[in-house]
XYZ file of C-alpha atoms in Angstrom:
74
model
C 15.558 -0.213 -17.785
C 13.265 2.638 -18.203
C 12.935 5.522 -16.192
C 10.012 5.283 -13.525
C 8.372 7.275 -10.643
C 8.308 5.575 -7.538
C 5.373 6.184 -5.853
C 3.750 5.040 -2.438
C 0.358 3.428 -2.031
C -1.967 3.743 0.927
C -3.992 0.550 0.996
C -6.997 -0.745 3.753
C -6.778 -4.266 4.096
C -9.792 -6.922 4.538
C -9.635 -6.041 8.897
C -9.656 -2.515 8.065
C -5.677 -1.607 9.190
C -3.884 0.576 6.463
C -0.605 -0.456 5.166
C 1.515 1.355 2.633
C 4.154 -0.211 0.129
C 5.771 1.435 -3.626
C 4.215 1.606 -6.600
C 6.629 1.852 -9.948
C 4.399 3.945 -12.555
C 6.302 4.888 -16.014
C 5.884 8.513 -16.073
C 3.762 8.316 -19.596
C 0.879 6.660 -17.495
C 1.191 9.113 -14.950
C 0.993 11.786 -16.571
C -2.447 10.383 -17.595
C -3.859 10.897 -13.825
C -5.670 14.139 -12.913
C -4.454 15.843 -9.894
C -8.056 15.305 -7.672
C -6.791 16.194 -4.189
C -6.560 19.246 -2.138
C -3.369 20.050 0.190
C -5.178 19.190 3.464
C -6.173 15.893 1.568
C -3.157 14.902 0.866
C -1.298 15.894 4.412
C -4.276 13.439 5.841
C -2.560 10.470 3.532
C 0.851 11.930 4.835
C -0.234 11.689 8.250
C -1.850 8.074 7.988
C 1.016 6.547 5.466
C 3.322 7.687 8.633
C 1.153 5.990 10.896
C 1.144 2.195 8.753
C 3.003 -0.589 8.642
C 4.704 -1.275 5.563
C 3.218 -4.143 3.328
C 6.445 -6.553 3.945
C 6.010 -5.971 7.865
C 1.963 -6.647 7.651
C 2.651 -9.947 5.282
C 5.111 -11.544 7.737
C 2.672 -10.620 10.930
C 0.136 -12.064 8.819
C 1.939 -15.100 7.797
C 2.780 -16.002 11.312
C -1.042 -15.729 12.872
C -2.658 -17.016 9.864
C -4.305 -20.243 10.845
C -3.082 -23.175 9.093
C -5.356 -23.927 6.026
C -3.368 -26.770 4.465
C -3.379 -29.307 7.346
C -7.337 -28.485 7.865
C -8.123 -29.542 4.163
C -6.167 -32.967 4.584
């Protein structure tokens, strides 16, 4: 297995609620990305990231509110 960098991802869903879940990146790609963001920047993401639910935990919310698409289209 190659070595990685595990990195975390701040996403906004379609309702506008921010979730967070990992990103593997091998470091050769990363190395590629320009640093673009200033400390209070990124202590904002901190702060928010701390604040969201984790992609599994928004999925299974999801899952169990989503309306039922697959008896409406019988």
């Amino acid at each position: 297995m190659p070595l990685q960098w595990r990195c975390q991802q701040l996403l906004t869903v379609h309702t506008g609620e921010q979730i967070w879940g990992l990103l593997d990146v091998l470091p050769g790609t990363f190395d590629k990305i320009p640093e673009t963001l200033d400390t209070a920047s990124k202590k904002d993401i901190i702060s928010r990231i701390e604040r969201a639910v984790t992609v599994r935990a928004w999925t299974e919310r999801t899952r169990v509110t989503a309306p039922d698409t697959e008896s409406e289209n019988l």
